[in-house]
Coordinates of C-alpha atoms in Angstrom, one line a residue:
M1 CA 123.2 79.9 101.7
S2 CA 123.8 83.5 102.6
H3 CA 120.7 85.6 103.2
K4 CA 122.6 88.8 102.1
Q5 CA 121.5 90.4 98.9
A6 CA 123.3 88.8 95.9
R7 CA 125.4 91.1 93.7
V8 CA 123.1 93.1 91.5
P9 CA 123.6 95.4 88.6
Q10 CA 124.1 99.0 89.5
A11 CA 122.7 102.0 87.8
D12 CA 124.7 103.1 84.8
D13 CA 126.5 106.3 85.4
A14 CA 124.9 107.7 82.3
E15 CA 121.5 107.2 84.0
R16 CA 122.5 109.2 87.1
V17 CA 121.4 112.7 87.4
A18 CA 121.8 115.2 90.2
L19 CA 118.5 115.2 92.2
T20 CA 117.0 118.5 93.0
A21 CA 113.6 119.6 94.4
R22 CA 111.6 121.5 91.8
K23 CA 109.5 124.0 93.7
V24 CA 106.3 123.6 91.7
S25 CA 102.9 125.0 92.4
F26 CA 99.4 124.3 91.0
S27 CA 96.2 126.2 90.8
W28 CA 93.1 124.0 91.4
E29 CA 90.1 126.4 90.9
D30 CA 89.4 125.2 87.4
T31 CA 89.8 121.5 88.1
P32 CA 86.4 119.7 88.3
L33 CA 85.4 117.1 90.9
H34 CA 85.6 114.3 88.3
W35 CA 88.7 115.4 86.6
V36 CA 88.5 112.3 84.3
P37 CA 85.2 113.3 82.6
G38 CA 82.3 111.0 83.3
D39 CA 84.5 108.6 85.3
P40 CA 84.2 109.0 89.0
F41 CA 85.9 105.6 89.7
T42 CA 89.1 106.4 87.8
T43 CA 89.2 109.9 89.3
H44 CA 88.8 108.7 92.8
T45 CA 91.2 105.7 92.4
I46 CA 94.0 108.1 91.5
N47 CA 92.8 110.7 94.0
V48 CA 93.8 108.3 96.8
L49 CA 97.3 109.4 96.1
H50 CA 96.5 112.8 97.5
L51 CA 95.5 111.1 100.8
L52 CA 98.3 108.6 101.1
L53 CA 101.3 110.5 99.9
P54 CA 101.5 113.5 102.2
A55 CA 101.9 111.4 105.3
G56 CA 103.9 108.7 103.6
E57 CA 106.4 111.0 102.1
R58 CA 106.8 113.0 105.3
W59 CA 107.6 109.6 106.9
F60 CA 110.2 108.8 104.2
V61 CA 111.9 112.1 105.0
H62 CA 111.9 111.5 108.7
V63 CA 113.4 108.0 108.4
Y64 CA 116.0 109.1 105.9
R65 CA 117.2 111.9 108.1
Q66 CA 117.8 109.2 110.8
V67 CA 119.8 107.0 108.4
L68 CA 122.1 109.7 107.0
P69 CA 124.8 109.1 109.6
H70 CA 125.0 105.4 108.5
I71 CA 125.8 106.3 104.9
T72 CA 129.6 106.1 104.1
D73 CA 129.3 106.5 100.3
E74 CA 129.4 110.2 99.4
R75 CA 127.6 109.9 96.1
L76 CA 124.8 107.9 97.7
R77 CA 124.6 110.5 100.5
E78 CA 124.1 113.2 97.8
D79 CA 121.4 111.1 96.2
V80 CA 119.6 110.6 99.5
I81 CA 119.7 114.3 100.3
G82 CA 118.3 115.0 96.8
F83 CA 115.6 112.3 97.4
I84 CA 114.7 114.0 100.7
G85 CA 114.2 117.3 99.0
Q86 CA 112.0 115.8 96.2
E87 CA 109.9 113.8 98.6
A88 CA 109.2 116.8 100.9
T89 CA 108.0 118.8 97.8
H90 CA 105.8 115.9 96.7
S91 CA 104.2 115.7 100.1
Q92 CA 103.4 119.4 100.0
A93 CA 102.0 119.4 96.5
H94 CA 99.6 116.6 97.2
D95 CA 98.6 118.1 100.5
E96 CA 97.5 121.3 98.7
V97 CA 94.9 119.3 96.7
L98 CA 93.0 118.4 99.9
P99 CA 91.4 121.9 100.4
H100 CA 90.1 121.7 96.8
L101 CA 88.5 118.3 97.6
R102 CA 86.8 119.8 100.7
E103 CA 85.4 122.7 98.6
Q104 CA 83.8 120.2 96.3
G105 CA 82.1 118.3 99.1
L106 CA 84.7 115.6 99.8
D107 CA 86.3 116.0 103.3
P108 CA 89.1 113.4 103.4
T109 CA 89.8 113.9 107.1
P110 CA 88.3 110.6 108.4
Y111 CA 90.6 108.7 106.0
T112 CA 93.7 110.8 106.3
A113 CA 93.5 110.3 110.1
Q114 CA 93.9 106.6 109.6
V115 CA 96.9 107.1 107.2
D116 CA 98.5 109.5 109.7
W117 CA 98.1 106.9 112.4
L118 CA 99.8 104.2 110.3
F119 CA 102.9 106.2 109.5
E120 CA 103.2 108.2 112.7
K121 CA 102.3 105.5 115.2
L122 CA 102.6 102.0 113.7
L123 CA 105.6 102.8 111.6
G124 CA 106.9 105.7 113.7
D125 CA 109.8 105.9 116.1
R126 CA 109.7 103.5 119.0
T127 CA 111.2 103.7 122.5
L128 CA 114.0 101.2 122.0
P129 CA 117.4 100.9 123.7
P130 CA 120.4 102.1 121.7
G131 CA 122.2 99.4 119.8
R132 CA 120.9 96.4 118.0
A133 CA 117.1 96.8 118.6
R134 CA 117.1 100.4 117.5
R135 CA 119.2 99.7 114.4
W136 CA 116.9 96.7 113.5
W137 CA 113.8 99.0 113.5
L138 CA 115.6 101.6 111.4
M139 CA 116.6 98.9 108.9
E140 CA 113.1 97.5 108.7
R141 CA 111.8 101.0 107.8
V142 CA 114.5 101.6 105.2
A143 CA 113.6 98.3 103.6
I144 CA 109.8 99.1 103.6
I145 CA 110.6 102.4 101.9
A146 CA 112.6 100.6 99.2
A147 CA 109.6 98.3 98.6
I148 CA 107.1 101.2 98.4
E149 CA 109.5 103.1 96.0
H150 CA 109.3 100.1 93.7
Y151 CA 105.6 100.8 93.3
T152 CA 105.9 104.6 93.2
A153 CA 108.3 104.2 90.3
F154 CA 105.9 101.7 88.7
L155 CA 103.1 104.2 89.0
G156 CA 105.4 107.0 87.8
D157 CA 106.3 105.1 84.6
W158 CA 102.6 104.2 84.1
I159 CA 101.3 107.8 84.3
L160 CA 104.0 109.1 82.0
N161 CA 102.7 106.6 79.4
A162 CA 98.9 106.8 80.2
E163 CA 97.9 108.4 76.9
E164 CA 94.3 107.2 77.4
L165 CA 93.8 109.8 80.1
D166 CA 94.6 112.5 77.5
R167 CA 92.2 111.0 75.0
R168 CA 89.5 111.0 77.7
G169 CA 90.0 114.7 78.3
A170 CA 91.5 114.5 81.8
D171 CA 92.2 117.8 83.5
P172 CA 95.6 119.1 82.3
T173 CA 96.6 120.5 85.7
M174 CA 95.9 117.3 87.5
L175 CA 97.8 115.4 84.8
D176 CA 100.7 117.7 85.2
L177 CA 100.9 117.2 88.9
L178 CA 100.8 113.4 88.5
R179 CA 103.3 113.4 85.7
W180 CA 105.7 115.8 87.3
H181 CA 105.6 113.6 90.4
G182 CA 105.8 110.4 88.4
A183 CA 108.8 111.7 86.4
E184 CA 110.6 112.5 89.6
E185 CA 109.8 109.0 91.0
V186 CA 111.4 107.5 87.9
E187 CA 114.3 109.9 88.1
H188 CA 115.1 108.8 91.7
R189 CA 113.9 105.3 91.4
S190 CA 117.2 103.7 92.4
V191 CA 118.0 105.7 95.5
A192 CA 115.9 103.8 98.1
F193 CA 116.9 100.4 96.9
E194 CA 120.6 101.3 96.8
L195 CA 120.4 102.8 100.2
F196 CA 118.9 99.6 101.5
L197 CA 121.7 97.6 99.9
H198 CA 124.3 100.0 101.4
V199 CA 123.1 99.9 105.0
D200 CA 121.7 96.3 105.1
G201 CA 120.8 94.3 102.0
D202 CA 119.4 91.2 103.8
Y203 CA 117.3 89.3 101.3
R204 CA 115.0 87.9 103.9
R205 CA 114.3 91.4 105.1
R206 CA 113.6 92.5 101.5
V207 CA 111.0 89.8 101.0
R208 CA 109.4 90.3 104.4
T209 CA 109.1 94.1 104.1
W210 CA 107.8 93.8 100.5
A211 CA 104.9 91.7 101.9
T212 CA 104.3 94.3 104.5
A213 CA 104.4 97.2 102.1
F214 CA 102.4 95.6 99.3
G215 CA 99.7 94.4 101.7
A216 CA 99.4 97.8 103.4
L217 CA 99.2 99.7 100.1
M218 CA 96.5 97.4 98.7
F219 CA 94.5 97.7 101.9
L220 CA 94.8 101.4 102.2
W221 CA 94.1 102.0 98.5
Q222 CA 90.9 100.0 98.4
R223 CA 89.7 101.7 101.5
G224 CA 90.5 105.1 100.0
I225 CA 88.6 104.3 96.8
R226 CA 85.6 103.0 98.8
F227 CA 85.7 106.1 101.0
F228 CA 85.7 108.5 98.0
M229 CA 83.0 106.7 96.1
A230 CA 80.8 106.5 99.2
N231 CA 81.2 110.2 100.0
D232 CA 81.1 111.7 96.6
P233 CA 78.2 114.1 96.7
T234 CA 77.3 113.4 93.1
Q235 CA 77.0 109.6 93.6
V236 CA 74.0 107.8 95.0
A237 CA 75.2 104.8 96.9
G238 CA 78.5 105.0 95.1
K239 CA 80.4 101.6 95.1
A240 CA 83.7 100.3 94.0
S241 CA 84.8 96.8 93.0
V242 CA 87.8 94.9 91.8
K243 CA 86.0 94.4 88.5
D244 CA 85.9 98.2 88.1
F245 CA 89.6 98.4 88.6
Y246 CA 90.3 95.5 86.2
L247 CA 88.1 97.0 83.4
R248 CA 89.8 100.5 83.7
G249 CA 93.1 98.8 83.6
R250 CA 92.1 97.1 80.3
S251 CA 91.0 100.4 78.9
G252 CA 94.2 102.2 79.9
T253 CA 92.9 104.7 82.4
L254 CA 94.3 102.8 85.3
P255 CA 97.3 100.4 85.6
A256 CA 96.6 97.0 84.2
T257 CA 96.1 94.3 86.8
G258 CA 98.4 92.0 85.0
E259 CA 101.2 94.5 85.0
I260 CA 100.9 95.0 88.8
V261 CA 101.1 91.2 89.3
K262 CA 104.2 91.0 87.0
S263 CA 105.9 93.7 89.1
I264 CA 106.0 91.4 92.1
P265 CA 108.5 88.7 90.9
R266 CA 110.7 91.5 89.4
Y267 CA 111.2 93.1 92.8
L268 CA 111.7 89.8 94.6
A269 CA 114.3 88.5 92.1
R270 CA 117.8 88.5 93.6
S271 CA 119.0 90.2 90.4
Y272 CA 116.5 93.1 90.7
H273 CA 117.7 96.7 90.4
P274 CA 115.3 99.7 89.9
S275 CA 117.4 101.0 86.9
Q276 CA 115.7 98.1 85.0
E277 CA 112.4 99.9 85.5
G278 CA 111.2 102.9 83.6
S279 CA 113.3 105.4 81.6
T280 CA 115.3 108.3 83.0
A281 CA 115.4 109.9 79.6
Q282 CA 111.6 109.8 79.3
A283 CA 111.3 111.3 82.8
L284 CA 113.7 114.1 82.1
A285 CA 111.9 114.8 78.8
Y286 CA 108.6 115.3 80.6
L287 CA 110.2 117.5 83.2
A288 CA 111.6 119.7 80.4
V289 CA 108.0 120.4 79.2
S290 CA 106.0 120.2 82.4
P291 CA 104.2 123.5 82.9
A292 CA 104.7 123.4 86.6
A293 CA 108.4 122.3 86.4
R294 CA 109.1 125.0 83.8
A295 CA 107.5 127.7 85.9
A296 CA 109.5 126.5 88.9
E297 CA 112.7 126.7 86.9
A298 CA 111.9 130.2 85.5
A299 CA 111.2 131.4 89.1
L300 CA 114.5 130.0 90.2
D301 CA 116.3 131.6 87.3
G302 CA 114.6 134.9 88.1
G303 CA 115.7 134.7 91.7
R304 CA 119.3 134.0 90.6
G305 CA 119.2 137.0 88.3
A306 CA 117.8 139.3 91.0
A307 CA 120.6 138.2 93.3

């Protein structure tokens, strides 16, 4: 049996949109330490995104710039360039939350140093001879990004529908950051997987790199939660547990454990395609009303008018 990816459904042309980076900005001075009121655990579980994503998305951009010469499909090339622009903006937006955390007594540097090491050293460029070895390492990283993007799209779809956070009075600026980012993850959810199929598509590699990506994400996320809970200046011996995560998932303030588990066989199915996940229409509908995205569009239109 061939180990190449079986023929899979492609994204419907009606679902395709031109990917552009929205130059958003956020003001954090009114955002409290526990931006989900009375729930440090939920707050810090989601806050881990601010620690993981800046380094991770810079790494995405670095790898994709290396793979651009291998793309022979012009439409896919345009999608990848749009993806690069969006990911670079995501990295910057989350990076700008870190000074706010420091001002509130949570210095994330010890944790972010570990994340930087993972992406820059363990998953970074290697001194390899040109040819097969160098291409192998590039394809491994392209496949890892496709697996990670499965989960960023999963989280993006979840946050767009996490109405319980609104009912709990979560900080509107933080919700807008998360939902703007989540909407763009849903918007470009097919790009990483289609790029992997285009340049490689080996099914064994897809399974192997999924295991690498999922294991690394789970490991880093639980370390991040424990780091935040232990260093939160308002918590005395703050702790985190799997039970805490499970219960928040049942209440709707975090993704449900069962839904995370069910996402695994979907990605590993030979028939998988990201267009089957989430809704482009819902993502675009949020981006049309997002305060940050609308402000970015207005600034862009003002610049065009001045020109």
